[in-house]
Every structure is written in C-alpha cells, then in structure tokens.
Amino acid sequence: MSKLKNIKWKHYLIYVVLIAVTCYFGFFGLQKNLNRITTILLEKAAIAMILAVSLNLVVGFLGELSLGHAGFMCVGAFLGAKAAVALTASMGPGNELLVLLICLLVGGAAAAVCGVIIGLPALRLRGDYLAIVTLAFGEIVRSLFENLPDEMFGGSLGLTAIRFERHYLFIVGFVLVIITLAVIQNLIRSKHGRAVTAIRDSEIASRATGINVTKYKLMVFTISAFFAGIAGVLFAFTQSKVQPTTFDYNYSIEILVMVVLGGMGSLPGSLISAVLITYLNEELQIILTGDLAVLRGLMYALVMILLVIYRNAPGLKAFREKWSVKNLFAKLRRHDPAHIHDDEAKWDRVPTKIMVDEVLSVDVQTKSPYDPDSQWKEDT
C-alpha cells in the first residue's frame, strides 16, 4: 500500500484516457458500427499524435528547431508501402496484421537510419542553421522519391499502397500512440532525459559537467525520426496511393504548430493539440473549398504569431501567470479551512514532543563568568 501511495497518478491519467478512448471506439469499430468519416478522423488523429509527441522530443525537451519531420515520415511511408506490396505478394492474403507489424519496423528503422545520417553533421549546428539543414533534408527526400524512376516508387504520380482494414486500423494507431508516449515519457524521466533537458537549459554547462552533448543530440534525433517513420507507415496504410507532394514543407510546419500550440515540453499538450488541429483540418476542408482553401495555410501562420506574442510579450506576463492552467488547478484544489483535519502525529504518540503544561527549568547566567568578582545565580 505504501508503494501505491508514492505513485504519482497524474502522470498516468493520459494513459487512462487513451485506453478508454481506444476501447470505446474500438468496440464500435469491431462491430462495424462506425461511419467512414469517424474512422478516417481517428486514423488521422493517431498519426498526428505520434508525430507531435516525437517532434516534441526534439523541439521541446532538447531545445532544437527541426523542420524536416515530414521528411522522415516520407521515408517511412514509401519504404513501408513498398514492403507491404512485396510482403502481401509473397505471403498472400490473411496476414495483414503481420505485414503491418513488419512494415512498421522497416519504415521506422529506415527513418532512424536517415536520422543518424543527417544528424551526425547537422546536430553540430544550432538554432537557425539546424532548422535550415533539416528543412533542406525534408525537401531533398521529397524530391528524391518524386524523381526516381516510376517502377521504383511511382514517381510524381505516387506509389500504389495497400489499404488496411478501415474498421480497426485506428485501434493499431492508438496502441502505437500509447507505445510512443510510454517510450518518450520514460526516456525523459530517466538519467538520459535529465541530460537532454540539461543540454536544453545550457549546453556549455552540460559540456562542463561531462555530458556528451553530440551523443545525446544524436540519440534524441534518431528516436524522433524512428517514430516519425512509424507514423509514415501508418499513413501509407490509410491511403490507396502515397504521393510525395503530401510531405512538403507545409506538413512539417503543421506538425510544429501542434507542438507549439500544446506547449513545448508538454506531452499531454501535444496530444490534445494534435487532435484539435486534426479535427479543425477536417472541418475546414469542408468549409473552405475552391479558392478559399489557401486560407487554411494562413491560419497556421496566424496561430504561430499569436502564440509567440502571447508567450513573450512583457505586457501579458501578469495575465499569463494569473490564468495559467497550473494556477487554475491550484485554485480548484485549494482546501477549505473548515475541512482541514488534525495532524496524524498526535501529541500522545510522538515522544519527542513536549506537553504545553510541562515546567521547564533553564540555567541563566546573570553575570559574566570572566568577571572574578561576579557570582553565579541559578534561576528557575
């Protein structure tokens, strides 16, 4: 019982919510009672949550700006779709789940290798220079898959993929979200995570204390790329054709908006913002059609500008502190003085405490002991 009391249950609340949502929608999905719009929205939400949480590892906890997350997702999507076609042809029908698991490993590993290759030279850079290099990587990867021969990855028309069973693919997606969250959350709470956050706070101080900065940067970049590749494979299984134009610069910005909107360094915030932006995208695609579709991209720029102003404007500091989520929860949890219970350590149980009515005697020196003519008196 003592171990259960020491557990911080607030850290596991997000898992309870994810499991509850998965079980609720999974029950109706397996019964084939969910409509197509809901299943597609759940699939996109699962992919967005994996992308947002994995990018938050780099941007929020490591403190580096990466704009090439869509590039890693592109690698996982194309290689996962290619592996799915080959495995389905060799293994035959009826092994969809096994094919999906193998493709997830293939796509994630390929994206992780790309993360190592681009991370070795790039992570020695900082700030805007790193952002430019990762942005260039994403555009190079997209252009490479687009201009390769059509028999390899479909060229500009895209690669034909195998659509997974829609009624329970989102269940696999939410399970992957839970795994991604568990891996990254446990990494951050470990000694390696403390080293990563120390690098974010002060790279010079981290080097002075003996932390291998390049090693930890490369590790974080590789793990983030791995989960981005997994999200790409999951995306490929939701499509009948994977096109390179999907993974452009705007997609990386969209993922970055999810991280910034949810709060850099906040994993639950990334999950919530990913679901919110995914839902808004679906609604805006219905509302903003034709020439008005360009306004959807404008909204991301406005959100970023407003967030930067809100977080950094000195005039809003008092407002931010007063209406922050942490302070609001503190006000809700404030105890009423009428319901404050007495201390469990009662007077009669603690032998070190002294009763109030107990008489104490103290020896008081009325004159200095260094004066030979003075006398000692004892007062009680």
XYZ file of C-alpha atoms in Angstrom:
380
model
C 0.000 0.000 0.000
C 2.870 2.377 0.738
C 4.214 1.923 -2.790
C 0.810 2.732 -4.252
C 0.651 5.961 -2.241
C 4.003 7.074 -3.651
C 2.847 6.693 -7.259
C 2.045 9.990 -8.966
C -1.200 9.029 -10.625
C -1.404 12.284 -12.566
C 1.423 11.013 -14.776
C -0.735 8.060 -15.817
C -4.003 9.905 -16.363
C -3.276 10.410 -20.054
C -2.817 6.646 -20.470
C -6.188 6.005 -18.863
C -7.823 8.460 -21.257
C -6.131 6.939 -24.318
C -7.036 3.389 -23.289
C -10.639 4.419 -22.593
C -10.963 6.129 -25.993
C -9.379 3.133 -27.735
C -11.724 0.666 -26.029
C -14.796 2.795 -26.655
C -14.283 3.417 -30.356
C -12.644 0.019 -30.836
C -15.768 -1.754 -29.612
C -17.932 0.005 -32.181
C -15.242 -0.336 -34.829
C -15.014 -4.099 -34.455
C -18.804 -4.241 -34.633
C -18.542 -2.152 -37.844
C -20.888 0.456 -36.428
C -18.593 3.457 -37.024
C -19.126 5.528 -40.120
C -16.337 6.229 -42.578
C -15.830 9.864 -41.539
C -15.253 8.922 -37.891
C -12.791 6.138 -38.694
C -10.771 8.391 -41.028
C -10.696 11.115 -38.369
C -9.467 8.638 -35.744
C -6.744 7.372 -38.095
C -5.511 10.897 -38.797
C -5.645 11.803 -35.112
C -3.484 8.801 -34.188
C -0.894 9.709 -36.848
C -0.861 13.356 -35.749
C -0.366 12.422 -32.086
C 2.640 10.211 -32.891
C 4.180 12.996 -34.986
C 3.555 15.699 -32.396
C 4.927 13.695 -29.456
C 8.027 12.595 -31.381
C 8.781 16.130 -32.601
C 8.267 17.484 -29.086
C 11.194 15.319 -28.018
C 13.486 17.393 -30.257
C 11.866 20.818 -30.049
C 10.508 20.802 -26.510
C 12.966 18.698 -24.493
C 16.182 19.071 -26.496
C 15.503 22.682 -27.444
C 16.467 22.361 -31.124
C 14.328 23.502 -34.040
C 13.715 20.779 -36.632
C 11.736 21.428 -39.810
C 12.336 18.090 -41.505
C 9.910 15.850 -39.627
C 7.813 15.330 -42.737
C 10.941 14.058 -44.495
C 11.366 11.206 -42.000
C 7.681 10.464 -42.318
C 8.093 10.367 -46.106
C 10.874 7.773 -45.830
C 8.758 5.556 -43.603
C 5.666 5.914 -45.779
C 7.313 4.988 -49.079
C 9.502 2.174 -47.785
C 6.664 0.805 -45.665
C 4.268 0.862 -48.619
C 6.867 -0.804 -50.851
C 7.499 -3.504 -48.261
C 3.749 -4.035 -47.823
C 3.277 -4.693 -51.538
C 6.176 -7.168 -51.613
C 5.125 -8.977 -48.427
C 1.496 -9.263 -49.487
C 2.542 -10.761 -52.817
C 4.779 -13.339 -51.112
C 2.737 -14.159 -48.005
C -0.691 -13.945 -49.579
C -3.922 -12.613 -48.062
C -4.905 -13.179 -44.444
C -1.688 -11.889 -42.913
C -2.490 -8.172 -42.892
C -1.612 -7.595 -39.256
C 1.739 -9.385 -39.553
C 2.522 -7.430 -42.710
C 1.695 -4.192 -40.903
C 3.985 -5.006 -37.978
C 6.896 -5.883 -40.276
C 6.368 -2.722 -42.309
C 6.319 -0.631 -39.136
C 9.736 -1.975 -38.206
C 11.062 -1.469 -41.748
C 9.778 2.090 -42.061
C 10.814 3.096 -38.543
C 14.297 1.620 -38.927
C 14.801 3.305 -42.314
C 13.768 6.677 -40.896
C 16.059 6.149 -37.886
C 18.998 5.435 -40.205
C 18.236 8.656 -42.068
C 18.122 10.414 -38.713
C 21.619 9.163 -37.905
C 22.978 10.089 -41.339
C 21.604 13.618 -41.288
C 22.157 14.002 -37.548
C 25.902 13.375 -37.480
C 26.809 16.557 -39.362
C 23.662 18.579 -38.695
C 23.473 18.327 -34.919
C 26.796 20.094 -34.560
C 24.847 23.122 -35.715
C 22.476 25.150 -33.574
C 19.450 27.388 -33.915
C 18.534 28.654 -37.345
C 21.335 26.726 -39.056
C 19.955 23.404 -37.832
C 16.455 24.428 -38.931
C 17.720 25.220 -42.437
C 19.570 21.897 -42.733
C 16.571 19.841 -41.579
C 14.304 21.804 -43.908
C 16.652 21.060 -46.794
C 16.674 17.375 -45.839
C 12.891 17.184 -45.969
C 12.750 18.830 -49.384
C 15.553 16.623 -50.750
C 13.812 13.442 -49.597
C 10.504 14.505 -51.110
C 12.156 15.475 -54.397
C 14.134 12.224 -54.470
C 11.064 9.998 -54.218
C 9.284 12.174 -56.751
C 12.031 11.967 -59.387
C 13.104 8.346 -59.037
C 12.002 6.001 -61.852
C 8.314 5.178 -61.822
C 8.924 1.436 -61.396
C 10.633 2.060 -58.052
C 8.322 4.381 -56.098
C 5.744 5.536 -58.648
C 7.350 8.865 -59.499
C 5.268 12.004 -59.283
C 2.016 10.036 -59.503
C 2.780 8.210 -56.278
C 3.202 4.642 -55.126
C 0.243 2.312 -55.024
C -0.308 1.155 -51.446
C -2.431 -1.463 -49.732
C -5.330 -0.046 -47.747
C -5.603 -1.701 -44.355
C -8.953 -2.732 -42.938
C -10.541 0.594 -42.000
C -12.675 -0.723 -39.142
C -9.760 -1.488 -36.829
C -6.679 0.243 -38.239
C -7.260 3.169 -35.865
C -7.024 0.705 -32.940
C -3.497 -0.186 -34.054
C -2.834 3.543 -34.397
C -3.903 4.336 -30.839
C -1.865 1.417 -29.495
C 1.153 2.905 -31.264
C 0.342 6.283 -29.692
C 0.421 4.700 -26.222
C 3.724 2.955 -27.000
C 5.242 6.174 -28.352
C 4.116 8.144 -25.311
C 5.425 5.487 -22.908
C 8.850 5.301 -24.568
C 9.376 9.060 -24.721
C 7.957 9.733 -21.272
C 10.166 7.096 -19.646
C 13.169 8.385 -21.573
C 12.612 11.916 -20.295
C 12.289 10.731 -16.682
C 15.479 8.692 -16.838
C 19.028 9.936 -16.294
C 19.361 10.264 -20.062
C 16.318 12.507 -20.136
C 17.799 14.690 -17.423
C 20.937 15.007 -19.526
C 18.815 16.024 -22.523
C 16.972 18.727 -20.591
C 20.285 19.919 -19.155
C 21.554 20.393 -22.706
C 18.440 22.399 -23.477
C 18.957 24.666 -20.462
C 22.671 25.262 -21.003
C 24.825 23.401 -23.480
C 28.023 24.985 -22.143
C 27.270 23.906 -18.581
C 26.380 20.413 -19.802
C 29.719 20.047 -21.556
C 31.486 21.310 -18.442
C 29.842 18.604 -16.306
C 30.953 15.849 -18.691
C 27.758 15.249 -20.695
C 28.403 14.013 -24.230
C 26.252 16.596 -25.994
C 26.678 15.195 -29.516
C 25.775 11.693 -28.339
C 22.550 12.753 -26.656
C 21.536 15.027 -29.506
C 22.023 12.194 -31.975
C 20.097 9.791 -29.750
C 17.120 12.136 -29.442
C 17.155 12.917 -33.165
C 17.237 9.191 -34.042
C 14.389 8.243 -31.699
C 12.274 11.107 -33.016
C 12.957 10.066 -36.616
C 12.079 6.436 -35.793
C 8.609 7.319 -34.540
C 8.093 9.713 -37.453
C 8.832 6.774 -39.770
C 6.274 4.667 -37.899
C 3.711 7.422 -38.394
C 4.604 7.426 -42.096
C 3.978 3.681 -42.383
C 0.659 4.081 -40.620
C -0.195 6.896 -43.029
C 0.663 4.683 -46.021
C -1.762 2.015 -44.807
C -4.557 4.599 -44.701
C -4.099 5.503 -48.373
C -4.549 3.737 -51.663
C -1.708 5.805 -53.166
C 1.190 7.556 -51.429
C 2.255 10.779 -53.176
C 5.469 12.745 -52.472
C 3.673 16.094 -52.567
C 1.948 15.231 -49.289
C 5.198 15.523 -47.301
C 6.109 19.075 -48.185
C 7.350 21.970 -46.067
C 3.821 22.905 -45.014
C 3.303 19.497 -43.413
C 6.396 19.986 -41.237
C 5.074 23.396 -40.206
C 1.730 21.834 -39.333
C 3.435 19.343 -37.012
C 5.464 22.157 -35.454
C 2.259 24.120 -34.822
C 0.882 21.123 -32.907
C 3.943 21.135 -30.650
C 3.928 24.891 -30.068
C 0.181 25.035 -29.530
C 0.258 22.231 -26.957
C 3.293 23.646 -25.189
C 6.911 22.744 -25.812
C 7.932 20.077 -23.348
C 4.329 19.048 -22.600
C 3.420 15.588 -23.906
C -0.278 15.741 -22.937
C -0.462 19.179 -24.560
C 0.964 17.773 -27.794
C -1.667 15.029 -27.825
C -4.513 17.463 -27.251
C -3.316 19.968 -29.842
C -2.771 17.180 -32.398
C -6.370 16.023 -32.015
C -7.655 19.600 -32.098
C -5.772 20.589 -35.254
C -6.720 17.336 -36.985
C -10.376 17.972 -36.263
C -10.126 21.593 -37.419
C -8.435 20.490 -40.631
C -11.270 18.120 -41.427
C -13.862 20.778 -40.754
C -12.003 23.464 -42.710
C -11.680 21.174 -45.720
C -15.444 21.030 -45.814
C -15.979 24.751 -45.237
C -13.056 26.248 -47.182
C -13.311 24.890 -50.701
C -12.066 26.208 -54.022
C -10.111 29.465 -53.796
C -10.757 29.713 -50.060
C -8.587 26.643 -49.423
C -5.484 28.860 -49.246
C -6.842 30.401 -46.046
C -6.191 27.130 -44.240
C -2.450 27.635 -44.534
C -2.828 31.244 -43.441
C -4.414 30.113 -40.200
C -1.250 28.255 -39.139
C 0.824 31.411 -39.605
C -1.640 33.436 -37.550
C -1.684 30.828 -34.784
C 2.122 30.832 -34.606
C 2.289 34.641 -34.484
C -0.355 34.887 -31.772
C 1.318 32.190 -29.679
C 4.715 33.858 -29.895
C 3.192 37.194 -28.869
C 1.248 35.611 -26.009
C 4.244 33.730 -24.607
C 6.824 36.511 -24.904
C 5.026 39.862 -24.608
C 6.060 41.535 -21.302
C 2.691 43.256 -21.014
C 0.915 39.876 -20.872
C 3.108 38.400 -18.146
C 0.620 39.127 -15.342
C -2.239 37.725 -17.407
C -0.276 34.555 -18.223
C 0.571 33.931 -14.587
C -2.965 34.576 -13.377
C -4.767 32.437 -15.961
C -2.242 29.663 -16.448
C -3.569 26.115 -16.245
C -1.314 25.350 -13.283
C -2.677 28.247 -11.228
C -6.260 27.405 -12.158
C -5.830 23.834 -10.936
C -4.189 25.145 -7.768
C -7.248 27.306 -7.090
C -9.577 24.365 -7.633
C -7.556 22.160 -5.286
C -7.331 24.796 -2.535
C -8.626 23.328 0.733
C -11.388 24.891 2.765
C -10.146 25.715 6.311
C -13.299 24.166 7.731
C -12.314 20.784 6.262
C -8.696 20.747 7.428
C -8.126 17.658 9.566
C -5.870 17.434 12.583
C -2.316 16.220 12.191
C -1.966 12.442 12.258
C 1.045 12.786 14.550
C -0.889 13.220 17.798
C 0.777 14.527 20.939
C 0.414 11.277 22.827
C 2.017 9.223 20.034
C 5.157 11.278 19.428
C 7.602 11.026 22.374
C 9.810 13.846 21.117
C 7.079 16.436 21.540
C 6.656 18.195 24.886
C 3.384 18.881 26.627
C 2.424 22.533 26.957
C 1.869 22.429 30.726
C 5.276 20.892 31.371
C 7.577 23.021 33.588
C 10.996 23.720 32.126
C 13.998 24.864 34.092
C 16.786 26.878 32.493
C 20.077 27.972 33.913
C 20.613 31.651 33.300
C 23.914 33.445 33.749
C 23.185 36.796 35.338
C 26.841 37.918 35.344
C 29.810 37.266 33.128
C 31.926 34.229 34.107
C 35.055 36.150 33.166
C 34.460 38.687 35.936
C 36.243 37.366 39.080
C 34.065 39.427 41.383
C 30.770 38.138 39.907
C 28.720 35.263 41.351
C 26.581 32.625 39.625
C 22.867 32.539 40.174
C 20.504 29.816 39.110
C 17.013 30.866 38.108
C 14.187 28.504 37.710
